[in-house]
Each structure stands twice: as C-alpha cells, then as structure tokens.
PDB file of C-alpha atoms in Angstrom:
ATOM      1  CA  UNK A   1      78.410 118.675  86.271  1.00 74.00           C
ATOM      2  CA  UNK A   2      79.653 116.995  89.409  1.00 80.00           C
ATOM      3  CA  UNK A   3      83.243 116.297  90.287  1.00 83.00           C
ATOM      4  CA  UNK A   4      84.149 113.143  92.121  1.00 84.00           C
ATOM      5  CA  UNK A   5      87.471 112.080  93.561  1.00 86.00           C
ATOM      6  CA  UNK A   6      89.072 108.705  93.866  1.00 88.00           C
ATOM      7  CA  UNK A   7      91.511 108.488  96.754  1.00 91.00           C
ATOM      8  CA  UNK A   8      94.535 106.430  95.742  1.00 93.00           C
ATOM      9  CA  UNK A   9      97.188 104.928  97.957  1.00 92.00           C
ATOM     10  CA  UNK A  10     100.385 104.452  95.973  1.00 94.00           C
ATOM     11  CA  UNK A  11     101.220 100.758  96.112  1.00 94.00           C
ATOM     12  CA  UNK A  12     104.480  99.823  97.781  1.00 94.00           C
ATOM     13  CA  UNK A  13     105.464 103.234  99.156  1.00 95.00           C
ATOM     14  CA  UNK A  14     104.928 105.089 102.412  1.00 92.00           C
ATOM     15  CA  UNK A  15     105.426 108.858 102.524  1.00 92.00           C
ATOM     16  CA  UNK A  16     105.846 110.939 105.687  1.00 91.00           C
ATOM     17  CA  UNK A  17     102.518 111.751 107.341  1.00 84.00           C
ATOM     18  CA  UNK A  18     100.880 115.166 106.992  1.00 87.00           C
ATOM     19  CA  UNK A  19      99.108 116.522 110.087  1.00 85.00           C
ATOM     20  CA  UNK A  20      95.656 115.006 110.543  1.00 81.00           C
ATOM     21  CA  UNK A  21      93.329 113.804 113.291  1.00 78.00           C
ATOM     22  CA  UNK A  22      95.150 116.080 115.748  1.00 79.00           C
ATOM     23  CA  UNK A  23      98.484 114.408 115.054  1.00 79.00           C
ATOM     24  CA  UNK A  24     101.555 116.482 114.156  1.00 81.00           C
ATOM     25  CA  UNK A  25     103.204 116.384 110.743  1.00 84.00           C
ATOM     26  CA  UNK A  26     106.227 114.203 110.184  1.00 85.00           C
ATOM     27  CA  UNK A  27     109.401 115.887 108.915  1.00 85.00           C
ATOM     28  CA  UNK A  28     109.428 116.095 105.093  1.00 89.00           C
ATOM     29  CA  UNK A  29     105.672 115.446 104.842  1.00 89.00           C
ATOM     30  CA  UNK A  30     105.002 118.836 103.244  1.00 94.00           C
ATOM     31  CA  UNK A  31     107.969 118.440 100.875  1.00 94.00           C
ATOM     32  CA  UNK A  32     106.733 114.988  99.801  1.00 95.00           C
ATOM     33  CA  UNK A  33     103.182 116.262  99.288  1.00 96.00           C
ATOM     34  CA  UNK A  34     104.375 119.279  97.287  1.00 97.00           C
ATOM     35  CA  UNK A  35     106.630 117.081  95.142  1.00 97.00           C
ATOM     36  CA  UNK A  36     103.786 114.672  94.405  1.00 96.00           C
ATOM     37  CA  UNK A  37     101.350 117.480  93.599  1.00 96.00           C
ATOM     38  CA  UNK A  38     103.818 119.141  91.213  1.00 96.00           C
ATOM     39  CA  UNK A  39     104.754 115.823  89.610  1.00 95.00           C
ATOM     40  CA  UNK A  40     101.135 114.932  88.843  1.00 93.00           C
ATOM     41  CA  UNK A  41      99.564 118.345  88.254  1.00 91.00           C
ATOM     42  CA  UNK A  42      97.861 118.622  84.850  1.00 86.00           C
ATOM     43  CA  UNK A  43      99.105 115.210  83.757  1.00 88.00           C
ATOM     44  CA  UNK A  44      97.186 112.184  82.685  1.00 87.00           C
ATOM     45  CA  UNK A  45      97.821 109.197  84.868  1.00 91.00           C
ATOM     46  CA  UNK A  46      97.092 105.530  84.563  1.00 93.00           C
ATOM     47  CA  UNK A  47      96.413 103.547  87.710  1.00 94.00           C
ATOM     48  CA  UNK A  48      96.739  99.774  87.892  1.00 94.00           C
ATOM     49  CA  UNK A  49      94.402  98.901  90.730  1.00 94.00           C
ATOM     50  CA  UNK A  50      95.125  95.995  93.074  1.00 93.00           C
ATOM     51  CA  UNK A  51      92.450  96.361  95.742  1.00 92.00           C
ATOM     52  CA  UNK A  52      90.693  98.699  98.147  1.00 92.00           C
ATOM     53  CA  UNK A  53      92.267  99.286 101.571  1.00 89.00           C
ATOM     54  CA  UNK A  54      90.604  99.464 105.000  1.00 85.00           C
ATOM     55  CA  UNK A  55      90.095 103.237 104.583  1.00 85.00           C
ATOM     56  CA  UNK A  56      88.275 102.938 101.265  1.00 91.00           C
ATOM     57  CA  UNK A  57      91.238 104.083  99.171  1.00 91.00           C
ATOM     58  CA  UNK A  58      92.217 102.354  95.968  1.00 94.00           C
ATOM     59  CA  UNK A  59      95.666 100.737  96.223  1.00 93.00           C
ATOM     60  CA  UNK A  60      97.325 101.124  92.838  1.00 95.00           C
ATOM     61  CA  UNK A  61     100.556 101.562  90.952  1.00 95.00           C
ATOM     62  CA  UNK A  62     100.253 104.918  89.209  1.00 96.00           C
ATOM     63  CA  UNK A  63     102.096 105.823  86.018  1.00 95.00           C
ATOM     64  CA  UNK A  64     102.560 109.123  84.191  1.00 95.00           C
ATOM     65  CA  UNK A  65     103.773 109.668  80.665  1.00 87.00           C
ATOM     66  CA  UNK A  66     106.148 112.587  80.170  1.00 77.00           C
ATOM     67  CA  UNK A  67     106.518 114.758  77.097  1.00 75.00           C
ATOM     68  CA  UNK A  68     108.449 114.564  74.715  1.00 76.00           C
ATOM     69  CA  UNK A  69     108.498 110.776  75.170  1.00 78.00           C
ATOM     70  CA  UNK A  70     104.835 109.828  75.607  1.00 76.00           C
ATOM     71  CA  UNK A  71     105.623 106.147  75.026  1.00 82.00           C
ATOM     72  CA  UNK A  72     107.776 106.020  78.186  1.00 88.00           C
ATOM     73  CA  UNK A  73     105.865 105.686  81.422  1.00 92.00           C
ATOM     74  CA  UNK A  74     107.157 106.514  84.889  1.00 94.00           C
ATOM     75  CA  UNK A  75     106.061 104.769  88.080  1.00 96.00           C
ATOM     76  CA  UNK A  76     105.117 107.580  90.487  1.00 97.00           C
ATOM     77  CA  UNK A  77     105.915 105.554  93.620  1.00 97.00           C
ATOM     78  CA  UNK A  78     109.336 104.600  92.269  1.00 97.00           C
ATOM     79  CA  UNK A  79     110.059 108.251  91.450  1.00 98.00           C
ATOM     80  CA  UNK A  80     109.134 109.278  95.017  1.00 97.00           C
ATOM     81  CA  UNK A  81     111.540 106.665  96.371  1.00 97.00           C
ATOM     82  CA  UNK A  82     114.302 107.882  94.040  1.00 98.00           C
ATOM     83  CA  UNK A  83     113.713 111.463  95.209  1.00 97.00           C
ATOM     84  CA  UNK A  84     114.047 110.273  98.811  1.00 95.00           C
ATOM     85  CA  UNK A  85     110.535 111.417  99.700  1.00 96.00           C
ATOM     86  CA  UNK A  86     109.064 108.031 100.623  1.00 96.00           C
ATOM     87  CA  UNK A  87     110.093 104.688 102.061  1.00 94.00           C
ATOM     88  CA  UNK A  88     109.180 101.193 100.951  1.00 94.00           C
ATOM     89  CA  UNK A  89     105.851 100.303 102.558  1.00 91.00           C
ATOM     90  CA  UNK A  90     106.310  97.870 105.427  1.00 86.00           C
ATOM     91  CA  UNK A  91     103.306  96.118 106.934  1.00 77.00           C
ATOM     92  CA  UNK A  92     102.462  92.708 108.297  1.00 66.00           C
ATOM     93  CA  UNK A  93      99.950  92.109 105.519  1.00 66.00           C
ATOM     94  CA  UNK A  94      98.304  93.757 102.560  1.00 64.00           C
ATOM     95  CA  UNK A  95     101.443  95.108 100.889  1.00 74.00           C
ATOM     96  CA  UNK A  96     101.164  95.447  97.116  1.00 80.00           C
ATOM     97  CA  UNK A  97     104.139  96.044  94.834  1.00 79.00           C
ATOM     98  CA  UNK A  98     102.978  94.674  91.520  1.00 80.00           C
ATOM     99  CA  UNK A  99     105.247  91.653  91.846  1.00 79.00           C
ATOM    100  CA  UNK A 100     108.616  90.661  93.265  1.00 82.00           C
ATOM    101  CA  UNK A 101     110.520  92.442  90.494  1.00 86.00           C
ATOM    102  CA  UNK A 102     108.905  95.768  91.427  1.00 90.00           C
ATOM    103  CA  UNK A 103     109.520  95.184  95.124  1.00 90.00           C
ATOM    104  CA  UNK A 104     113.217  94.730  94.354  1.00 93.00           C
ATOM    105  CA  UNK A 105     113.287  97.935  92.299  1.00 95.00           C
ATOM    106  CA  UNK A 106     111.569  99.835  95.095  1.00 96.00           C
ATOM    107  CA  UNK A 107     114.000  98.577  97.721  1.00 95.00           C
ATOM    108  CA  UNK A 108     117.024  99.400  95.539  1.00 97.00           C
ATOM    109  CA  UNK A 109     115.653 102.896  94.838  1.00 98.00           C
ATOM    110  CA  UNK A 110     115.156 103.567  98.560  1.00 96.00           C
ATOM    111  CA  UNK A 111     118.645 102.303  99.371  1.00 96.00           C
ATOM    112  CA  UNK A 112     120.202 104.482  96.662  1.00 97.00           C
ATOM    113  CA  UNK A 113     118.332 107.591  97.858  1.00 96.00           C
ATOM    114  CA  UNK A 114     119.500 106.816 101.391  1.00 92.00           C
ATOM    115  CA  UNK A 115     123.101 106.341 100.267  1.00 94.00           C
ATOM    116  CA  UNK A 116     123.035 109.603  98.262  1.00 94.00           C
ATOM    117  CA  UNK A 117     121.353 111.538 101.087  1.00 92.00           C
ATOM    118  CA  UNK A 118     118.309 112.585  99.059  1.00 94.00           C
ATOM    119  CA  UNK A 119     115.127 114.033 100.536  1.00 92.00           C
ATOM    120  CA  UNK A 120     114.315 112.703 103.976  1.00 88.00           C
ATOM    121  CA  UNK A 121     117.672 110.903 104.056  1.00 89.00           C
ATOM    122  CA  UNK A 122     119.586 114.185 103.835  1.00 87.00           C
ATOM    123  CA  UNK A 123     121.875 114.371 106.851  1.00 74.00           C
ATOM    124  CA  UNK A 124     120.100 111.439 108.498  1.00 61.00           C
ATOM    125  CA  UNK A 125     121.766 108.561 110.211  1.00 56.00           C
ATOM    126  CA  UNK A 126     119.804 105.654 111.540  1.00 52.00           C
ATOM    127  CA  UNK A 127     119.680 106.957 115.124  1.00 52.00           C
ATOM    128  CA  UNK A 128     116.639 109.022 116.074  1.00 61.00           C
ATOM    129  CA  UNK A 129     114.997 108.818 112.661  1.00 71.00           C
ATOM    130  CA  UNK A 130     111.426 107.539 112.476  1.00 77.00           C
ATOM    131  CA  UNK A 131     109.993 105.950 109.347  1.00 78.00           C
ATOM    132  CA  UNK A 132     106.366 106.599 108.364  1.00 77.00           C
ATOM    133  CA  UNK A 133     105.518 103.056 109.590  1.00 76.00           C
ATOM    134  CA  UNK A 134     107.193 103.670 112.970  1.00 79.00           C
ATOM    135  CA  UNK A 135     105.459 107.053 113.262  1.00 74.00           C
ATOM    136  CA  UNK A 136     102.020 105.521 112.633  1.00 73.00           C
ATOM    137  CA  UNK A 137     102.709 102.729 115.122  1.00 76.00           C
ATOM    138  CA  UNK A 138     103.824 105.243 117.767  1.00 79.00           C
ATOM    139  CA  UNK A 139     100.773 107.459 117.155  1.00 75.00           C
ATOM    140  CA  UNK A 140      98.435 104.455 117.434  1.00 76.00           C
ATOM    141  CA  UNK A 141     100.059 103.493 120.748  1.00 77.00           C
ATOM    142  CA  UNK A 142      99.688 107.058 122.057  1.00 75.00           C
ATOM    143  CA  UNK A 143      96.033 107.098 120.988  1.00 69.00           C
ATOM    144  CA  UNK A 144      95.496 103.800 122.822  1.00 73.00           C
ATOM    145  CA  UNK A 145      97.184 105.127 125.954  1.00 67.00           C
ATOM    146  CA  UNK A 146      95.047 108.291 125.855  1.00 66.00           C
ATOM    147  CA  UNK A 147      91.879 106.240 125.445  1.00 66.00           C
ATOM    148  CA  UNK A 148      92.863 103.964 128.340  1.00 69.00           C
ATOM    149  CA  UNK A 149      93.728 106.946 130.562  1.00 68.00           C
ATOM    150  CA  UNK A 150      90.404 108.587 129.743  1.00 72.00           C
ATOM    151  CA  UNK A 151      88.505 105.373 130.531  1.00 70.00           C
ATOM    152  CA  UNK A 152      90.346 104.851 133.836  1.00 66.00           C
ATOM    153  CA  UNK A 153      90.207 108.504 134.856  1.00 62.00           C
ATOM    154  CA  UNK A 154      86.532 108.868 134.045  1.00 58.00           C
ATOM    155  CA  UNK A 155      87.117 111.317 131.207  1.00 54.00           C
ATOM    156  CA  UNK A 156      89.151 114.426 130.720  1.00 50.00           C
ATOM    157  CA  UNK A 157      88.158 117.525 132.602  1.00 47.00           C
ATOM    158  CA  UNK A 158      85.762 115.720 134.919  1.00 45.00           C
ATOM    159  CA  UNK A 159      85.471 117.128 138.450  1.00 44.00           C
ATOM    160  CA  UNK A 160      86.029 114.744 141.320  1.00 40.00           C
TER     161      UNK A 160
END
C-alpha cells in the first residue's frame, strides 16, 4: 500500500509563513499551523478544486463536517480568518474565493477578527505589522538583492 499526498492551498486565505528555504518564521505561523492541524485531524474533508497553482498545489475551498451536525459544513479558510490566524489572500492575479459572496464573507471575517483582537491581531496596531503577502514580497526582494550581490561580487567566500 502506498500513501500519496495532495498539497492544497486554501483558496482566498493567506496564513503566516512557517520557516522554509532558509527564511525565518513569521509570528503566529506555528499557532496557525497547529490550529489547522488540530481542526482537520481525523476528519473527512471535501475540497472544491479551482485550479493548480505555480507550485503544483491544488487551490481549493475545503469544508469539514462536524459532529453532531454532519449536515452542516464549515469552510476551513473562513474559520481560520475568524480565529484571526490568516488574512484574506491578496495578489495581483490568480486569487480564488469561490465567488464574490465568499470574498465578502472572508473580508468581513478578517475585519471582525481584527476588531476583536483575535490571533495575529491580538495587541496589533497597523504600524510595524507585516501581512503574509508583505512578508513574502520582502523575502523575495531580499533574495533578489542577495543574488545580485553574489553575481556582482563574484560569489560568496571567494578570495580576491
């Protein structure tokens, strides 16, 4: 028996980044990951797939059904926003929400979590805080600067 995994990107939401590719973790990334793991662990999910992203992940809205009301489904991305552990995904293109109605719900959920100081909004003002989108943009710029410096300098650690 072989086990295969499907990597899913939750449509419409952006959670703080865990450490990877030598980049540091964003604040609340571990809390968001733990919340998501606990929320989904040992539960059946249904994913409504929109497309595949540039990293080969499936972009989907994911739902869980919770006992004792199996006929009621919960949108995992919306629940993360309500918990204050994600932001609405902002990109120039390729954003999927499952329609304008869902985008509105997502934005209202983020605003309410912000207003109530939940999760990553706890004790946060707007000054000095970096969204997952801003973090990724900053990291990409730093990577570009490092690559340019390495190209100009002839490589790191090279003797002159």
